[in-house]
PDB file of N, CA, C and O and ligand atoms in Angstrom:
ATOM      1  N   UNK A   1       4.758   8.208  17.848  1.00 80.00           N
ATOM      2  CA  UNK A   1       3.398   8.481  18.331  1.00 80.00           C
ATOM      3  C   UNK A   1       2.582   9.134  17.214  1.00 80.00           C
ATOM      4  O   UNK A   1       2.994  10.140  16.649  1.00 80.00           O
ATOM      5  N   UNK A   2       1.444   8.560  16.918  1.00 91.00           N
ATOM      6  CA  UNK A   2       0.648   9.117  15.836  1.00 91.00           C
ATOM      7  C   UNK A   2      -0.493   9.961  16.382  1.00 91.00           C
ATOM      8  O   UNK A   2      -0.931   9.775  17.518  1.00 91.00           O
ATOM      9  N   UNK A   3      -0.965  10.871  15.587  1.00 94.00           N
ATOM     10  CA  UNK A   3      -2.051  11.753  15.983  1.00 94.00           C
ATOM     11  C   UNK A   3      -2.721  12.278  14.733  1.00 94.00           C
ATOM     12  O   UNK A   3      -2.227  12.084  13.622  1.00 94.00           O
ATOM     13  N   UNK A   4      -3.850  12.930  14.928  1.00 96.00           N
ATOM     14  CA  UNK A   4      -4.587  13.471  13.795  1.00 96.00           C
ATOM     15  C   UNK A   4      -4.145  14.920  13.563  1.00 96.00           C
ATOM     16  O   UNK A   4      -4.113  15.723  14.492  1.00 96.00           O
ATOM     17  N   UNK A   5      -3.803  15.212  12.335  1.00 95.00           N
ATOM     18  CA  UNK A   5      -3.341  16.557  12.003  1.00 95.00           C
ATOM     19  C   UNK A   5      -4.455  17.570  12.229  1.00 95.00           C
ATOM     20  O   UNK A   5      -5.592  17.359  11.808  1.00 95.00           O
ATOM     21  N   UNK A   6      -4.097  18.654  12.914  1.00 95.00           N
ATOM     22  CA  UNK A   6      -5.094  19.698  13.169  1.00 95.00           C
ATOM     23  C   UNK A   6      -5.066  20.767  12.085  1.00 95.00           C
ATOM     24  O   UNK A   6      -5.967  21.562  11.953  1.00 95.00           O
ATOM     25  N   UNK A   7      -3.986  20.771  11.317  1.00 94.00           N
ATOM     26  CA  UNK A   7      -3.875  21.751  10.233  1.00 94.00           C
ATOM     27  C   UNK A   7      -2.980  21.152   9.159  1.00 94.00           C
ATOM     28  O   UNK A   7      -2.356  20.105   9.381  1.00 94.00           O
ATOM     29  N   UNK A   8      -2.941  21.794   8.026  1.00 95.00           N
ATOM     30  CA  UNK A   8      -2.077  21.320   6.955  1.00 95.00           C
ATOM     31  C   UNK A   8      -0.631  21.289   7.437  1.00 95.00           C
ATOM     32  O   UNK A   8      -0.157  22.248   8.031  1.00 95.00           O
ATOM     33  N   UNK A   9       0.049  20.190   7.195  1.00 90.00           N
ATOM     34  CA  UNK A   9       1.356  19.993   7.820  1.00 90.00           C
ATOM     35  C   UNK A   9       2.453  19.680   6.812  1.00 90.00           C
ATOM     36  O   UNK A   9       3.316  18.847   7.059  1.00 90.00           O
ATOM     37  N   UNK A  10       2.415  20.303   5.674  1.00 92.00           N
ATOM     38  CA  UNK A  10       3.504  20.121   4.723  1.00 92.00           C
ATOM     39  C   UNK A  10       3.270  18.931   3.805  1.00 92.00           C
ATOM     40  O   UNK A  10       2.134  18.550   3.527  1.00 92.00           O
ATOM     41  N   UNK A  11       4.351  18.309   3.395  1.00 94.00           N
ATOM     42  CA  UNK A  11       4.275  17.241   2.407  1.00 94.00           C
ATOM     43  C   UNK A  11       4.819  15.954   2.999  1.00 94.00           C
ATOM     44  O   UNK A  11       5.841  15.954   3.662  1.00 94.00           O
ATOM     45  N   UNK A  12       4.118  14.873   2.762  1.00 93.00           N
ATOM     46  CA  UNK A  12       4.554  13.570   3.253  1.00 93.00           C
ATOM     47  C   UNK A  12       5.732  13.070   2.419  1.00 93.00           C
ATOM     48  O   UNK A  12       5.632  13.017   1.199  1.00 93.00           O
ATOM     49  N   UNK A  13       6.840  12.703   3.060  1.00 91.00           N
ATOM     50  CA  UNK A  13       7.998  12.239   2.297  1.00 91.00           C
ATOM     51  C   UNK A  13       7.814  10.835   1.714  1.00 91.00           C
ATOM     52  O   UNK A  13       8.546  10.444   0.825  1.00 91.00           O
ATOM     53  N   UNK A  14       6.847  10.093   2.225  1.00 87.00           N
ATOM     54  CA  UNK A  14       6.653   8.727   1.718  1.00 87.00           C
ATOM     55  C   UNK A  14       5.861   8.710   0.424  1.00 87.00           C
ATOM     56  O   UNK A  14       6.185   7.984  -0.503  1.00 87.00           O
ATOM     57  N   UNK A  15       4.791   9.492   0.347  1.00 86.00           N
ATOM     58  CA  UNK A  15       3.952   9.471  -0.855  1.00 86.00           C
ATOM     59  C   UNK A  15       3.993  10.799  -1.606  1.00 86.00           C
ATOM     60  O   UNK A  15       3.428  10.920  -2.674  1.00 86.00           O
ATOM     61  N   UNK A  16       4.650  11.783  -1.030  1.00 89.00           N
ATOM     62  CA  UNK A  16       4.816  13.099  -1.659  1.00 89.00           C
ATOM     63  C   UNK A  16       3.506  13.853  -1.853  1.00 89.00           C
ATOM     64  O   UNK A  16       3.433  14.810  -2.614  1.00 89.00           O
ATOM     65  N   UNK A  17       2.471  13.419  -1.166  1.00 90.00           N
ATOM     66  CA  UNK A  17       1.199  14.143  -1.207  1.00 90.00           C
ATOM     67  C   UNK A  17       1.159  15.118  -0.040  1.00 90.00           C
ATOM     68  O   UNK A  17       1.797  14.891   0.991  1.00 90.00           O
ATOM     69  N   UNK A  18       0.420  16.201  -0.190  1.00 93.00           N
ATOM     70  CA  UNK A  18       0.288  17.137   0.923  1.00 93.00           C
ATOM     71  C   UNK A  18      -0.455  16.505   2.099  1.00 93.00           C
ATOM     72  O   UNK A  18      -1.379  15.701   1.902  1.00 93.00           O
ATOM     73  N   UNK A  19      -0.028  16.845   3.298  1.00 94.00           N
ATOM     74  CA  UNK A  19      -0.711  16.385   4.503  1.00 94.00           C
ATOM     75  C   UNK A  19      -1.734  17.444   4.877  1.00 94.00           C
ATOM     76  O   UNK A  19      -1.384  18.606   5.085  1.00 94.00           O
ATOM     77  N   UNK A  20      -2.993  17.044   4.933  1.00 95.00           N
ATOM     78  CA  UNK A  20      -4.052  18.008   5.238  1.00 95.00           C
ATOM     79  C   UNK A  20      -4.690  17.679   6.580  1.00 95.00           C
ATOM     80  O   UNK A  20      -4.578  16.551   7.086  1.00 95.00           O
ATOM     81  N   UNK A  21      -5.369  18.651   7.143  1.00 96.00           N
ATOM     82  CA  UNK A  21      -6.001  18.479   8.446  1.00 96.00           C
ATOM     83  C   UNK A  21      -6.950  17.289   8.424  1.00 96.00           C
ATOM     84  O   UNK A  21      -7.679  17.070   7.461  1.00 96.00           O
ATOM     85  N   UNK A  22      -6.938  16.517   9.488  1.00 95.00           N
ATOM     86  CA  UNK A  22      -7.829  15.375   9.612  1.00 95.00           C
ATOM     87  C   UNK A  22      -7.169  14.048   9.286  1.00 95.00           C
ATOM     88  O   UNK A  22      -7.706  13.004   9.618  1.00 95.00           O
ATOM     89  N   UNK A  23      -6.003  14.075   8.658  1.00 94.00           N
ATOM     90  CA  UNK A  23      -5.304  12.834   8.344  1.00 94.00           C
ATOM     91  C   UNK A  23      -4.473  12.387   9.538  1.00 94.00           C
ATOM     92  O   UNK A  23      -3.983  13.207  10.313  1.00 94.00           O
ATOM     93  N   UNK A  24      -4.325  11.078   9.684  1.00 94.00           N
ATOM     94  CA  UNK A  24      -3.532  10.560  10.799  1.00 94.00           C
ATOM     95  C   UNK A  24      -2.054  10.576  10.395  1.00 94.00           C
ATOM     96  O   UNK A  24      -1.668  10.020   9.381  1.00 94.00           O
ATOM     97  N   UNK A  25      -1.266  11.237  11.204  1.00 95.00           N
ATOM     98  CA  UNK A  25       0.149  11.409  10.870  1.00 95.00           C
ATOM     99  C   UNK A  25       1.011  11.079  12.076  1.00 95.00           C
ATOM    100  O   UNK A  25       0.518  10.878  13.184  1.00 95.00           O
ATOM    101  N   UNK A  26       2.311  10.979  11.842  1.00 95.00           N
ATOM    102  CA  UNK A  26       3.237  10.841  12.948  1.00 95.00           C
ATOM    103  C   UNK A  26       4.466  11.686  12.660  1.00 95.00           C
ATOM    104  O   UNK A  26       4.743  12.031  11.511  1.00 95.00           O
ATOM    105  N   UNK A  27       5.190  11.987  13.702  1.00 93.00           N
ATOM    106  CA  UNK A  27       6.373  12.820  13.534  1.00 93.00           C
ATOM    107  C   UNK A  27       7.609  11.955  13.389  1.00 93.00           C
ATOM    108  O   UNK A  27       7.685  10.843  13.903  1.00 93.00           O
ATOM    109  N   UNK A  28       8.554  12.450  12.694  1.00 88.00           N
ATOM    110  CA  UNK A  28       9.894  11.877  12.715  1.00 88.00           C
ATOM    111  C   UNK A  28      10.844  13.056  12.619  1.00 88.00           C
ATOM    112  O   UNK A  28      10.456  14.147  12.217  1.00 88.00           O
ATOM    113  N   UNK A  29      12.084  12.861  13.017  1.00 88.00           N
ATOM    114  CA  UNK A  29      12.987  14.000  13.007  1.00 88.00           C
ATOM    115  C   UNK A  29      14.095  13.822  11.990  1.00 88.00           C
ATOM    116  O   UNK A  29      14.627  12.723  11.812  1.00 88.00           O
ATOM    117  N   UNK A  30      14.377  14.912  11.330  1.00 84.00           N
ATOM    118  CA  UNK A  30      15.520  14.973  10.424  1.00 84.00           C
ATOM    119  C   UNK A  30      16.520  15.894  11.082  1.00 84.00           C
ATOM    120  O   UNK A  30      16.323  17.098  11.124  1.00 84.00           O
ATOM    121  N   UNK A  31      17.569  15.318  11.659  1.00 92.00           N
ATOM    122  CA  UNK A  31      18.457  16.136  12.456  1.00 92.00           C
ATOM    123  C   UNK A  31      17.679  16.679  13.640  1.00 92.00           C
ATOM    124  O   UNK A  31      17.110  15.911  14.401  1.00 92.00           O
ATOM    125  N   UNK A  32      17.607  17.965  13.762  1.00 92.00           N
ATOM    126  CA  UNK A  32      16.875  18.556  14.874  1.00 92.00           C
ATOM    127  C   UNK A  32      15.492  19.026  14.466  1.00 92.00           C
ATOM    128  O   UNK A  32      14.767  19.591  15.265  1.00 92.00           O
ATOM    129  N   UNK A  33      15.151  18.836  13.219  1.00 88.00           N
ATOM    130  CA  UNK A  33      13.877  19.347  12.722  1.00 88.00           C
ATOM    131  C   UNK A  33      12.825  18.243  12.749  1.00 88.00           C
ATOM    132  O   UNK A  33      13.074  17.131  12.274  1.00 88.00           O
ATOM    133  N   UNK A  34      11.678  18.547  13.323  1.00 88.00           N
ATOM    134  CA  UNK A  34      10.578  17.597  13.300  1.00 88.00           C
ATOM    135  C   UNK A  34       9.794  17.735  12.003  1.00 88.00           C
ATOM    136  O   UNK A  34       9.402  18.813  11.612  1.00 88.00           O
ATOM    137  N   UNK A  35       9.564  16.609  11.367  1.00 90.00           N
ATOM    138  CA  UNK A  35       8.767  16.594  10.144  1.00 90.00           C
ATOM    139  C   UNK A  35       7.586  15.664  10.373  1.00 90.00           C
ATOM    140  O   UNK A  35       7.545  14.917  11.335  1.00 90.00           O
ATOM    141  N   UNK A  36       6.637  15.691   9.462  1.00 94.00           N
ATOM    142  CA  UNK A  36       5.460  14.844   9.585  1.00 94.00           C
ATOM    143  C   UNK A  36       5.341  13.928   8.381  1.00 94.00           C
ATOM    144  O   UNK A  36       5.748  14.275   7.275  1.00 94.00           O
ATOM    145  N   UNK A  37       4.775  12.757   8.631  1.00 94.00           N
ATOM    146  CA  UNK A  37       4.460  11.859   7.532  1.00 94.00           C
ATOM    147  C   UNK A  37       3.178  11.119   7.864  1.00 94.00           C
ATOM    148  O   UNK A  37       2.792  11.007   9.030  1.00 94.00           O
ATOM    149  N   UNK A  38       2.483  10.619   6.828  1.00 93.00           N
ATOM    150  CA  UNK A  38       1.267   9.860   7.056  1.00 93.00           C
ATOM    151  C   UNK A  38       1.567   8.566   7.804  1.00 93.00           C
ATOM    152  O   UNK A  38       2.584   7.922   7.548  1.00 93.00           O
ATOM    153  N   UNK A  39       0.697   8.153   8.676  1.00 92.00           N
ATOM    154  CA  UNK A  39       0.787   6.809   9.228  1.00 92.00           C
ATOM    155  C   UNK A  39       0.423   5.819   8.125  1.00 92.00           C
ATOM    156  O   UNK A  39       1.072   4.795   7.932  1.00 92.00           O
ATOM    157  N   UNK A  40      -0.637   6.146   7.406  1.00 86.00           N
ATOM    158  CA  UNK A  40      -1.090   5.326   6.295  1.00 86.00           C
ATOM    159  C   UNK A  40      -1.343   6.290   5.134  1.00 86.00           C
ATOM    160  O   UNK A  40      -2.273   7.080   5.178  1.00 86.00           O
ATOM    161  N   UNK A  41      -0.486   6.223   4.142  1.00 87.00           N
ATOM    162  CA  UNK A  41      -0.613   7.170   3.046  1.00 87.00           C
ATOM    163  C   UNK A  41      -1.902   6.911   2.269  1.00 87.00           C
ATOM    164  O   UNK A  41      -2.222   5.759   1.974  1.00 87.00           O
ATOM    165  N   UNK A  42      -2.654   7.957   1.971  1.00 80.00           N
ATOM    166  CA  UNK A  42      -3.920   7.772   1.253  1.00 80.00           C
ATOM    167  C   UNK A  42      -3.740   7.055  -0.073  1.00 80.00           C
ATOM    168  O   UNK A  42      -4.602   6.285  -0.486  1.00 80.00           O
ATOM    169  N   UNK A  43      -2.628   7.279  -0.732  1.00 75.00           N
ATOM    170  CA  UNK A  43      -2.398   6.618  -2.023  1.00 75.00           C
ATOM    171  C   UNK A  43      -2.180   5.120  -1.857  1.00 75.00           C
ATOM    172  O   UNK A  43      -2.750   4.317  -2.566  1.00 75.00           O
ATOM    173  N   UNK A  44      -1.339   4.730  -0.908  1.00 74.00           N
ATOM    174  CA  UNK A  44      -1.012   3.321  -0.767  1.00 74.00           C
ATOM    175  C   UNK A  44      -2.120   2.554  -0.072  1.00 74.00           C
ATOM    176  O   UNK A  44      -2.199   1.340  -0.192  1.00 74.00           O
ATOM    177  N   UNK A  45      -2.999   3.231   0.644  1.00 65.00           N
ATOM    178  CA  UNK A  45      -4.046   2.551   1.389  1.00 65.00           C
ATOM    179  C   UNK A  45      -5.005   1.806   0.461  1.00 65.00           C
ATOM    180  O   UNK A  45      -5.588   0.799   0.847  1.00 65.00           O
ATOM    181  N   UNK A  46      -5.159   2.287  -0.760  1.00 73.00           N
ATOM    182  CA  UNK A  46      -6.107   1.676  -1.676  1.00 73.00           C
ATOM    183  C   UNK A  46      -5.454   0.718  -2.662  1.00 73.00           C
ATOM    184  O   UNK A  46      -6.125   0.137  -3.499  1.00 73.00           O
ATOM    185  N   UNK A  47      -4.143   0.548  -2.559  1.00 81.00           N
ATOM    186  CA  UNK A  47      -3.446  -0.297  -3.527  1.00 81.00           C
ATOM    187  C   UNK A  47      -3.707  -1.767  -3.223  1.00 81.00           C
ATOM    188  O   UNK A  47      -3.588  -2.213  -2.090  1.00 81.00           O
ATOM    189  N   UNK A  48      -4.083  -2.511  -4.239  1.00 85.00           N
ATOM    190  CA  UNK A  48      -4.305  -3.944  -4.094  1.00 85.00           C
ATOM    191  C   UNK A  48      -3.009  -4.691  -4.383  1.00 85.00           C
ATOM    192  O   UNK A  48      -2.351  -4.430  -5.373  1.00 85.00           O
ATOM    193  N   UNK A  49      -2.672  -5.633  -3.524  1.00 88.00           N
ATOM    194  CA  UNK A  49      -1.463  -6.412  -3.702  1.00 88.00           C
ATOM    195  C   UNK A  49      -1.603  -7.334  -4.914  1.00 88.00           C
ATOM    196  O   UNK A  49      -2.594  -8.049  -5.045  1.00 88.00           O
ATOM    197  N   UNK A  50      -0.584  -7.329  -5.774  1.00 90.00           N
ATOM    198  CA  UNK A  50      -0.648  -8.175  -6.973  1.00 90.00           C
ATOM    199  C   UNK A  50      -0.272  -9.611  -6.667  1.00 90.00           C
ATOM    200  O   UNK A  50      -0.410 -10.493  -7.491  1.00 90.00           O
ATOM    201  N   UNK A  51       0.224  -9.880  -5.481  1.00 93.00           N
ATOM    202  CA  UNK A  51       0.635 -11.241  -5.118  1.00 93.00           C
ATOM    203  C   UNK A  51      -0.507 -11.993  -4.427  1.00 93.00           C
ATOM    204  O   UNK A  51      -0.885 -13.078  -4.824  1.00 93.00           O
ATOM    205  N   UNK A  52      -1.073 -11.384  -3.390  1.00 94.00           N
ATOM    206  CA  UNK A  52      -2.095 -12.092  -2.625  1.00 94.00           C
ATOM    207  C   UNK A  52      -3.503 -11.551  -2.884  1.00 94.00           C
ATOM    208  O   UNK A  52      -4.483 -12.160  -2.487  1.00 94.00           O
ATOM    209  N   UNK A  53      -3.615 -10.413  -3.546  1.00 91.00           N
ATOM    210  CA  UNK A  53      -4.922  -9.861  -3.850  1.00 91.00           C
ATOM    211  C   UNK A  53      -5.543  -9.076  -2.715  1.00 91.00           C
ATOM    212  O   UNK A  53      -6.630  -8.542  -2.850  1.00 91.00           O
ATOM    213  N   UNK A  54      -4.858  -9.008  -1.585  1.00 88.00           N
ATOM    214  CA  UNK A  54      -5.379  -8.265  -0.443  1.00 88.00           C
ATOM    215  C   UNK A  54      -4.930  -6.823  -0.489  1.00 88.00           C
ATOM    216  O   UNK A  54      -4.370  -6.356  -1.489  1.00 88.00           O
ATOM    217  N   UNK A  55      -5.190  -6.136   0.596  1.00 83.00           N
ATOM    218  CA  UNK A  55      -4.724  -4.748   0.663  1.00 83.00           C
ATOM    219  C   UNK A  55      -3.216  -4.750   0.894  1.00 83.00           C
ATOM    220  O   UNK A  55      -2.731  -5.353   1.842  1.00 83.00           O
ATOM    221  N   UNK A  56      -2.530  -4.022   0.033  1.00 80.00           N
ATOM    222  CA  UNK A  56      -1.075  -4.071   0.050  1.00 80.00           C
ATOM    223  C   UNK A  56      -0.499  -3.624   1.383  1.00 80.00           C
ATOM    224  O   UNK A  56       0.515  -4.143   1.859  1.00 80.00           O
ATOM    225  N   UNK A  57      -1.145  -2.623   2.031  1.00 74.00           N
ATOM    226  CA  UNK A  57      -0.622  -2.108   3.291  1.00 74.00           C
ATOM    227  C   UNK A  57      -0.770  -3.110   4.428  1.00 74.00           C
ATOM    228  O   UNK A  57      -0.121  -2.985   5.448  1.00 74.00           O
ATOM    229  N   UNK A  58      -1.635  -4.097   4.259  1.00 80.00           N
ATOM    230  CA  UNK A  58      -1.897  -5.027   5.360  1.00 80.00           C
ATOM    231  C   UNK A  58      -1.238  -6.382   5.185  1.00 80.00           C
ATOM    232  O   UNK A  58      -1.158  -7.163   6.121  1.00 80.00           O
ATOM    233  N   UNK A  59      -0.799  -6.709   3.986  1.00 86.00           N
ATOM    234  CA  UNK A  59      -0.169  -8.018   3.795  1.00 86.00           C
ATOM    235  C   UNK A  59       1.338  -7.922   4.007  1.00 86.00           C
ATOM    236  O   UNK A  59       1.883  -6.827   4.128  1.00 86.00           O
ATOM    237  N   UNK A  60       1.992  -9.054   4.030  1.00 86.00           N
ATOM    238  CA  UNK A  60       3.422  -9.074   4.292  1.00 86.00           C
ATOM    239  C   UNK A  60       4.231  -9.371   3.036  1.00 86.00           C
ATOM    240  O   UNK A  60       5.404  -9.706   3.117  1.00 86.00           O
ATOM    241  N   UNK A  61       3.587  -9.303   1.877  1.00 85.00           N
ATOM    242  CA  UNK A  61       4.310  -9.597   0.643  1.00 85.00           C
ATOM    243  C   UNK A  61       5.388  -8.537   0.406  1.00 85.00           C
ATOM    244  O   UNK A  61       5.208  -7.389   0.799  1.00 85.00           O
ATOM    245  N   UNK A  62       6.473  -8.939  -0.248  1.00 82.00           N
ATOM    246  CA  UNK A  62       7.544  -7.978  -0.516  1.00 82.00           C
ATOM    247  C   UNK A  62       7.137  -6.891  -1.509  1.00 82.00           C
ATOM    248  O   UNK A  62       6.262  -7.114  -2.306  1.00 82.00           O
TER     249      UNK A  62
HETATM  250 ZN1   ZN B 101       1.991   9.847   2.727  1.00 65.05          ZN
HETATM  251 ZN1   ZN B 102       0.196  -9.483  -0.539  1.00 65.05          ZN
END
């Protein structure tokens, strides 16, 4: 389940950028500990796919 962060929520394990308030995030658990990660990492959201030329996050290229 994703939601908008209400406060700074640590570091995203996918892109290693800090999660700040206002970003859309989701929880996942490591053992019994709940952690947060971006639904769409700000870094990868702007990456252009070198195969199809589209947005990398939206295409199905490997
Ligand atoms: Zn991220
Ligand atoms: Zn592509």
